[in-house]
Short mmCIF file of C-alpha atoms and ligand atoms in Angstrom, two decimals:
data_model
loop_
_atom_site.label_atom_id
_atom_site.label_comp_id
_atom_site.label_asym_id
_atom_site.label_seq_id
_atom_site.Cartn_x
_atom_site.Cartn_y
_atom_site.Cartn_z
CA MET A 1 17.58 -4.80 19.06
CA GLY A 2 16.76 -1.39 17.62
CA ILE A 3 14.43 1.44 18.51
CA VAL A 4 11.06 1.66 16.74
CA LEU A 5 9.15 4.93 16.43
CA SER A 6 5.97 5.56 14.49
CA GLY A 7 2.72 7.48 14.79
CA VAL A 8 -0.71 8.33 13.44
CA GLN A 9 -2.44 11.71 13.28
CA PRO A 10 -5.56 12.05 15.43
CA THR A 11 -7.52 13.47 12.52
CA GLY A 12 -10.52 11.13 12.51
CA ASN A 13 -11.36 7.47 12.38
CA LEU A 14 -8.46 5.14 11.84
CA HIS A 15 -9.01 3.04 8.76
CA LEU A 16 -7.90 -0.15 7.07
CA GLY A 17 -5.01 1.72 5.38
CA ASN A 18 -3.60 2.84 8.75
CA TYR A 19 -3.99 -0.71 10.03
CA LEU A 20 -2.53 -2.67 7.11
CA GLY A 21 0.05 -0.06 6.10
CA ALA A 22 1.32 0.73 9.58
CA ILE A 23 -0.15 -0.49 12.89
CA ASN A 24 -0.29 -4.18 11.99
CA ASN A 25 3.46 -4.08 11.43
CA TRP A 26 4.09 -2.24 14.69
CA VAL A 27 2.38 -5.05 16.57
CA LYS A 28 4.91 -7.55 15.25
CA MET A 29 7.91 -5.27 15.72
CA GLN A 30 7.21 -4.37 19.36
CA HIS A 31 8.35 -7.88 20.33
CA GLU A 32 11.76 -7.43 18.71
CA HIS A 33 12.64 -3.81 19.51
CA GLU A 34 12.18 -1.09 22.08
CA SER A 35 9.09 0.65 20.72
CA LEU A 36 7.46 4.06 21.01
CA PHE A 37 4.12 4.83 19.35
CA CYS A 38 3.14 8.42 19.17
CA ILE A 39 -0.20 10.12 18.50
CA VAL A 40 0.92 13.06 16.45
CA ASP A 41 -1.47 15.87 17.31
CA LEU A 42 1.05 18.57 16.33
CA HIS A 43 1.00 17.14 12.81
CA ALA A 44 -2.79 17.12 12.84
CA ILE A 45 -2.96 20.90 13.36
CA THR A 46 -1.13 21.58 10.10
CA VAL A 47 -4.71 21.70 8.84
CA ARG A 48 -7.48 23.33 10.91
CA GLN A 49 -8.92 21.03 13.62
CA ASN A 50 -11.74 21.47 16.10
CA SER A 51 -9.97 21.62 19.49
CA ASN A 52 -12.47 19.48 21.41
CA GLU A 53 -12.54 16.86 18.69
CA LEU A 54 -8.74 16.83 18.55
CA ARG A 55 -8.45 16.20 22.30
CA GLU A 56 -11.01 13.37 22.09
CA SER A 57 -9.45 11.92 18.99
CA VAL A 58 -6.12 11.39 20.81
CA LEU A 59 -7.95 9.01 23.19
CA SER A 60 -9.63 7.22 20.28
CA VAL A 61 -6.29 6.65 18.57
CA ALA A 62 -4.78 5.36 21.84
CA ALA A 63 -7.73 2.96 22.12
CA ALA A 64 -7.24 1.85 18.52
CA TYR A 65 -3.51 1.19 19.06
CA ILE A 66 -4.28 -1.07 22.01
CA ALA A 67 -7.20 -2.77 20.26
CA CYS A 68 -4.97 -3.54 17.25
CA GLY A 69 -2.48 -5.29 19.53
CA ILE A 70 0.00 -2.68 20.80
CA ASP A 71 0.83 -3.79 24.32
CA PRO A 72 1.18 -0.73 26.59
CA LYS A 73 3.32 -2.78 28.99
CA LYS A 74 5.86 -3.32 26.22
CA SER A 75 5.55 -0.16 24.15
CA ALA A 76 5.21 3.49 25.08
CA ILE A 77 1.97 5.01 23.76
CA PHE A 78 2.02 8.81 24.09
CA CYS A 79 0.79 12.08 22.73
CA GLN A 80 3.36 14.08 20.76
CA SER A 81 2.45 17.50 22.21
CA ALA A 82 2.99 16.20 25.77
CA VAL A 83 6.72 15.92 25.03
CA ARG A 84 7.79 19.50 24.30
CA GLU A 85 11.20 18.47 22.96
CA HIS A 86 9.58 17.46 19.63
CA THR A 87 9.05 21.11 18.70
CA GLU A 88 12.39 22.26 20.09
CA LEU A 89 14.30 19.70 18.05
CA ALA A 90 12.15 20.47 14.99
CA TRP A 91 13.34 24.09 15.11
CA ILE A 92 17.00 23.12 15.37
CA LEU A 93 16.65 20.60 12.55
CA SER A 94 14.86 23.15 10.38
CA CYS A 95 18.03 25.25 10.63
CA ASN A 96 19.90 22.29 9.11
CA ALA A 97 17.40 21.43 6.35
CA PRO A 98 17.83 23.23 3.01
CA ILE A 99 14.58 24.60 1.53
CA GLY A 100 15.38 22.77 -1.73
CA TRP A 101 14.90 19.42 0.04
CA LEU A 102 11.47 20.47 1.33
CA ASN A 103 10.44 21.78 -2.07
CA ARG A 104 10.59 18.21 -3.37
CA MET A 105 7.98 16.83 -0.94
CA THR A 106 5.02 15.59 -2.97
CA GLN A 107 2.62 15.35 0.00
CA PHE A 108 2.83 19.12 0.51
CA LYS A 109 2.05 19.68 -3.16
CA GLU A 110 -0.95 17.31 -2.94
CA LYS A 111 -2.30 18.71 0.34
CA ALA A 112 -1.71 22.39 -0.45
CA GLY A 113 -3.13 21.95 -3.96
CA LYS A 114 -3.79 25.10 -5.94
CA ASN A 115 -3.95 27.17 -2.76
CA ARG A 116 -0.24 26.84 -2.13
CA GLU A 117 0.39 30.46 -1.19
CA LYS A 118 -2.30 30.27 1.46
CA ALA A 119 -1.20 26.93 2.94
CA ALA A 120 0.21 27.15 6.47
CA LEU A 121 3.98 27.19 6.95
CA GLY A 122 3.51 24.19 9.27
CA LEU A 123 2.08 22.10 6.43
CA TYR A 124 5.25 22.85 4.45
CA SER A 125 7.66 22.15 7.32
CA TYR A 126 5.71 19.09 8.57
CA PRO A 127 8.44 16.66 7.37
CA VAL A 128 11.00 18.44 9.60
CA LEU A 129 8.78 17.88 12.63
CA MET A 130 8.48 14.26 11.54
CA ALA A 131 12.29 14.02 11.38
CA ALA A 132 12.41 15.45 14.93
CA ASP A 133 9.85 12.85 16.12
CA ILE A 134 12.14 10.11 14.87
CA LEU A 135 15.57 11.50 15.75
CA LEU A 136 14.58 12.58 19.27
CA TYR A 137 14.45 8.88 20.18
CA LYS A 138 17.38 7.94 17.91
CA ALA A 139 14.95 5.54 16.24
CA THR A 140 16.55 2.95 13.98
CA HIS A 141 13.36 1.45 12.49
CA VAL A 142 10.34 3.44 11.33
CA PRO A 143 7.44 1.26 10.14
CA VAL A 144 5.20 3.34 7.83
CA GLY A 145 2.95 3.00 4.80
CA ASP A 146 4.41 3.58 1.36
CA ASP A 147 3.04 7.17 1.29
CA GLN A 148 5.56 8.22 3.97
CA LYS A 149 8.64 6.89 2.18
CA GLN A 150 9.73 10.30 0.87
CA HIS A 151 9.43 11.90 4.32
CA LEU A 152 11.56 9.11 5.78
CA GLU A 153 14.25 9.71 3.18
CA LEU A 154 14.23 13.37 4.16
CA ALA A 155 14.60 12.42 7.86
CA ARG A 156 17.67 10.38 6.91
CA ASP A 157 19.11 13.32 4.96
CA ILE A 158 18.45 15.72 7.85
CA ALA A 159 20.11 13.33 10.33
CA GLY A 160 23.14 13.22 8.02
CA ALA A 161 23.21 17.02 7.63
CA PHE A 162 23.06 17.59 11.40
CA ASN A 163 25.78 15.01 12.03
CA ARG A 164 28.02 16.59 9.38
CA ASN A 165 27.37 20.18 10.47
CA TYR A 166 28.20 19.42 14.11
CA GLU A 167 30.84 16.74 13.44
CA THR A 168 29.01 14.15 15.46
CA GLU A 169 27.43 10.72 15.07
CA LEU A 170 24.56 11.58 17.39
CA PHE A 171 21.74 10.56 15.08
CA PRO A 172 21.57 7.10 13.53
CA SER A 173 20.08 6.88 10.04
CA PRO A 174 16.49 5.71 10.52
CA GLU A 175 15.46 2.78 8.33
CA PRO A 176 11.98 2.94 6.75
CA ILE A 177 10.21 -0.37 7.29
CA ILE A 178 7.62 -0.86 4.57
CA ILE A 179 6.45 -4.46 4.74
CA GLY A 180 4.53 -6.67 2.33
CA ASP A 181 2.97 -6.30 -1.14
CA THR A 182 0.09 -4.14 0.02
CA THR A 183 1.75 -1.03 1.39
CA ARG A 184 -0.69 1.54 0.02
CA ILE A 185 -4.40 0.90 0.43
CA MET A 186 -6.44 2.94 -2.01
CA SER A 187 -9.86 4.59 -1.67
CA LEU A 188 -12.84 2.29 -2.30
CA ARG A 189 -14.33 5.04 -4.51
CA ASP A 190 -11.20 5.88 -6.52
CA GLY A 191 -8.38 3.37 -6.96
CA THR A 192 -5.91 6.11 -7.83
CA SER A 193 -6.06 8.03 -4.53
CA LYS A 194 -5.09 6.58 -1.16
CA MET A 195 -7.59 5.61 1.52
CA SER A 196 -7.58 8.59 3.86
CA LYS A 197 -9.22 9.79 7.08
CA SER A 198 -9.91 13.18 5.59
CA ASP A 199 -11.67 11.95 2.42
CA PRO A 200 -15.13 13.56 2.63
CA SER A 201 -16.78 10.29 1.53
CA ASP A 202 -17.06 7.79 4.38
CA ASN A 203 -17.74 5.13 1.73
CA SER A 204 -14.17 5.57 0.50
CA ARG A 205 -12.74 3.82 3.57
CA ILE A 206 -13.30 0.97 6.01
CA ASN A 207 -12.99 2.49 9.49
CA LEU A 208 -11.69 0.28 12.29
CA THR A 209 -14.94 1.06 14.15
CA ASP A 210 -17.31 0.08 11.28
CA ASN A 211 -19.82 -2.67 12.10
CA THR A 212 -20.50 -5.73 9.94
CA ASP A 213 -23.37 -4.10 8.01
CA LEU A 214 -21.32 -1.03 7.17
CA ILE A 215 -18.32 -3.08 6.06
CA ALA A 216 -20.60 -5.20 3.84
CA LYS A 217 -22.26 -2.11 2.38
CA LYS A 218 -18.96 -0.35 1.68
CA PHE A 219 -17.43 -3.37 -0.09
CA ARG A 220 -20.67 -3.99 -2.04
CA LYS A 221 -20.64 -0.37 -3.20
CA ALA A 222 -16.87 -0.31 -3.76
CA LYS A 223 -16.10 0.87 -7.27
CA SER A 224 -15.05 -1.86 -9.72
CA ASP A 225 -15.15 -1.77 -13.54
CA MET A 226 -16.89 -3.19 -16.60
CA GLU A 227 -14.35 -5.97 -17.22
CA GLU A 228 -15.23 -9.61 -16.54
CA GLY A 229 -13.72 -11.48 -13.59
CA ILE A 230 -10.91 -10.73 -11.18
CA SER A 231 -7.45 -9.78 -12.40
CA TYR A 232 -4.57 -7.68 -11.05
CA ASP A 233 -3.49 -4.69 -13.13
CA VAL A 234 -2.92 -1.47 -11.20
CA GLU A 235 -2.83 0.67 -14.36
CA LYS A 236 -5.90 -0.71 -16.11
CA ARG A 237 -7.95 -1.94 -13.15
CA PRO A 238 -6.90 0.17 -10.11
CA GLU A 239 -10.05 -0.45 -8.06
CA VAL A 240 -10.17 -4.23 -8.57
CA SER A 241 -6.42 -4.47 -7.95
CA ASN A 242 -6.87 -2.54 -4.69
CA LEU A 243 -9.57 -4.99 -3.54
CA ILE A 244 -7.30 -7.92 -4.39
CA GLY A 245 -4.51 -6.24 -2.40
CA ILE A 246 -6.79 -5.77 0.61
CA TYR A 247 -7.97 -9.39 0.38
CA SER A 248 -4.37 -10.56 0.20
CA ALA A 249 -3.21 -8.48 3.18
CA LEU A 250 -6.12 -9.65 5.31
CA SER A 251 -5.97 -13.33 4.37
CA ASN A 252 -2.25 -13.95 3.80
CA LEU A 253 -3.15 -15.47 0.41
CA SER A 254 -0.98 -14.25 -2.46
CA ARG A 255 -2.56 -12.22 -5.28
CA ASP A 256 -2.17 -15.19 -7.66
CA GLU A 257 -3.86 -17.55 -5.21
CA ILE A 258 -6.79 -15.13 -4.97
CA ILE A 259 -7.06 -14.72 -8.74
CA ASN A 260 -7.07 -18.54 -9.18
CA LYS A 261 -9.62 -18.97 -6.41
CA TYR A 262 -12.06 -16.59 -8.14
CA ALA A 263 -11.26 -17.63 -11.72
CA ASN A 264 -14.84 -18.73 -12.29
CA ALA A 265 -16.58 -16.43 -9.85
CA GLY A 266 -18.18 -13.03 -10.24
CA MET A 267 -17.40 -9.76 -8.50
CA ALA A 268 -20.35 -10.20 -6.10
CA GLU A 269 -18.98 -13.48 -4.72
CA PHE A 270 -15.47 -12.02 -4.42
CA LYS A 271 -16.75 -8.95 -2.56
CA SER A 272 -18.93 -11.05 -0.28
CA ASP A 273 -15.95 -13.25 0.73
CA LEU A 274 -13.79 -10.15 1.18
CA THR A 275 -16.43 -8.80 3.57
CA THR A 276 -16.38 -12.02 5.60
CA ILE A 277 -12.60 -11.91 5.92
CA ALA A 278 -12.58 -8.21 6.86
CA VAL A 279 -15.32 -8.66 9.46
CA GLU A 280 -13.44 -11.61 10.97
CA LYS A 281 -10.33 -9.46 11.36
CA LEU A 282 -11.95 -6.18 12.37
CA SER A 283 -14.89 -7.09 14.61
CA LYS A 284 -12.69 -7.82 17.63
CA ILE A 285 -10.73 -4.61 17.05
CA SER A 286 -13.89 -2.53 16.75
CA SER A 287 -15.52 -3.96 19.90
CA THR A 288 -12.28 -3.47 21.89
CA ILE A 289 -12.02 0.15 20.73
CA LYS A 290 -15.56 0.76 21.97
CA GLU A 291 -14.86 -0.89 25.36
CA LEU A 292 -11.61 1.02 25.86
CA ARG A 293 -13.18 4.29 24.83
CA GLU A 294 -15.58 3.95 27.75
CA ASN A 295 -12.66 3.61 30.14
CA GLN A 296 -11.15 7.07 29.82
CA ASP A 297 -9.17 6.82 33.08
CA TYR A 298 -7.34 3.75 31.82
CA LEU A 299 -6.46 5.48 28.54
CA GLU A 300 -5.21 8.59 30.40
CA GLU A 301 -3.02 6.35 32.59
CA ILE A 302 -1.50 4.66 29.54
CA LEU A 303 -0.80 8.05 27.93
CA SER A 304 0.82 9.41 31.12
CA ALA A 305 3.07 6.37 31.51
CA GLY A 306 4.03 6.56 27.83
CA ARG A 307 4.72 10.29 28.09
CA ASP A 308 7.05 9.78 31.08
CA LYS A 309 9.00 7.08 29.28
CA ALA A 310 9.26 9.20 26.12
CA ARG A 311 10.23 12.35 28.07
CA ALA A 312 13.14 10.62 29.75
CA ILE A 313 14.68 9.70 26.39
CA ALA A 314 13.78 13.04 24.76
CA ASN A 315 15.35 14.96 27.61
CA THR A 316 18.70 13.20 27.26
CA THR A 317 18.82 13.65 23.48
CA MET A 318 17.93 17.34 23.70
CA GLN A 319 20.66 17.94 26.26
CA GLU A 320 23.16 16.42 23.81
CA VAL A 321 21.76 18.51 20.96
CA ARG A 322 21.85 21.76 22.96
CA ASP A 323 25.48 21.09 23.95
CA LEU A 324 26.50 20.44 20.35
CA VAL A 325 24.71 23.49 18.99
CA GLY A 326 25.98 25.78 21.74
CA LEU A 327 22.65 26.62 23.34
CA ARG A 328 22.62 27.41 27.02
N1 LIG B 401 -4.05 4.34 2.54
C1 LIG B 401 -3.00 3.94 3.24
N2 LIG B 401 -2.37 2.79 2.94
C2 LIG B 401 -1.30 2.37 3.67
N3 LIG B 401 -0.82 3.05 4.73
C3 LIG B 401 -1.43 4.19 5.08
N4 LIG B 401 -1.20 5.08 6.06
C4 LIG B 401 -2.12 6.07 5.98
N5 LIG B 401 -2.95 5.86 4.95
C5 LIG B 401 -2.55 4.71 4.36
C6 LIG B 401 -0.14 4.95 7.05
O1 LIG B 401 -0.70 5.15 8.32
C7 LIG B 401 0.25 5.82 9.15
C8 LIG B 401 -0.40 7.00 9.79
O2 LIG B 401 -0.81 7.94 8.84
P1 LIG B 401 -1.41 9.32 9.32
O3 LIG B 401 -2.79 9.17 9.73
O4 LIG B 401 -0.55 9.93 10.33
O5 LIG B 401 -1.29 10.26 8.09
P2 LIG B 401 -1.73 10.08 6.64
O6 LIG B 401 -0.76 9.21 5.93
O7 LIG B 401 -1.87 11.46 6.09
O8 LIG B 401 -3.12 9.30 6.74
P3 LIG B 401 -4.50 9.81 6.28
O9 LIG B 401 -5.51 8.81 6.63
O10 LIG B 401 -4.44 10.20 4.82
O11 LIG B 401 -4.74 11.06 7.20
P4 LIG B 401 -5.23 12.48 6.82
O12 LIG B 401 -6.44 12.27 5.98
O13 LIG B 401 -5.51 13.13 8.11
O14 LIG B 401 -4.11 13.14 6.05
C9 LIG B 401 1.43 6.21 8.27
O15 LIG B 401 2.46 5.29 8.48
C10 LIG B 401 0.89 6.07 6.89
O16 LIG B 401 1.90 5.68 5.98
#
């Protein structure tokens, strides 16, 4: 049995990418490991957030975790900023992380874009805070989508650097768990960029709270191409390949089985069946999110219990870290 840690930023509506790339795997893993699932609001503020929306969004993400199948009796669900040790450890780790390692992070380059000089320091050092999130609980397994692989490798390097610098074996090397063929769900409007909460076009993603009509509309409007039929080729047909990937992840059919199934069918039939499968999977999740969202007291209770469980572990680790570093 290991320790599982993962999280999502409360930056908007959770979408199919968050579900298939991350949360769906957490649900399975919580039965095999001690699990902690964080709502990473400190990561969210690396870009400007409205404070009221941020506070509310933490509750929505907690509701989504539970609706997707995270069992709060088994797993701790908590808000990152409620456990102050995350930021304390992040500072200490940042003193052990060479700038050269951070300079390689592609997500910073993508998110900062041309405005790099004006990007916040927190956006740049975000991966160090993520390393702290993981190492604070001595997590051994970190289930994430493919987009987080580089940050996980950095967390492993930072764990190694700290252990070497302080001649200790305090931090285990966290293993990235990236499961299945469909580990990066792409935008429905552009098959070369990932499905994302912050994409200005709502049509680019399927939100976990979308109703049947919206899901049908979004898949109907999803970009495809001029080629005949259904075939998988990420380079030449990124959008169609993404839809096949989504179909496969939702149905447990392999890509080849899907391609054979629609060998003589058109795009409209394929998209209509994809809608049916998505609605089947998501309608229960979306109605449970709505129900839970109306029960704020229950969500607050879950978050408090999760916070207490997380704090107990975080406290012990930080004491060990302070002793090693020589802090009073
Ligand atoms: N498109 C995706 N496909 C597969 N997995 C994904 N994840 C996110 N998008 C996809 C996985 O979901 C977990 C939580 O991600 P996050 O919300 O904390 O941050 P993110 O990766 O930056 O997601 P977004 O939607 O793009 O958020 P914004 O727009 O706020 O930056 C992670 O495990 C991630 O891999």
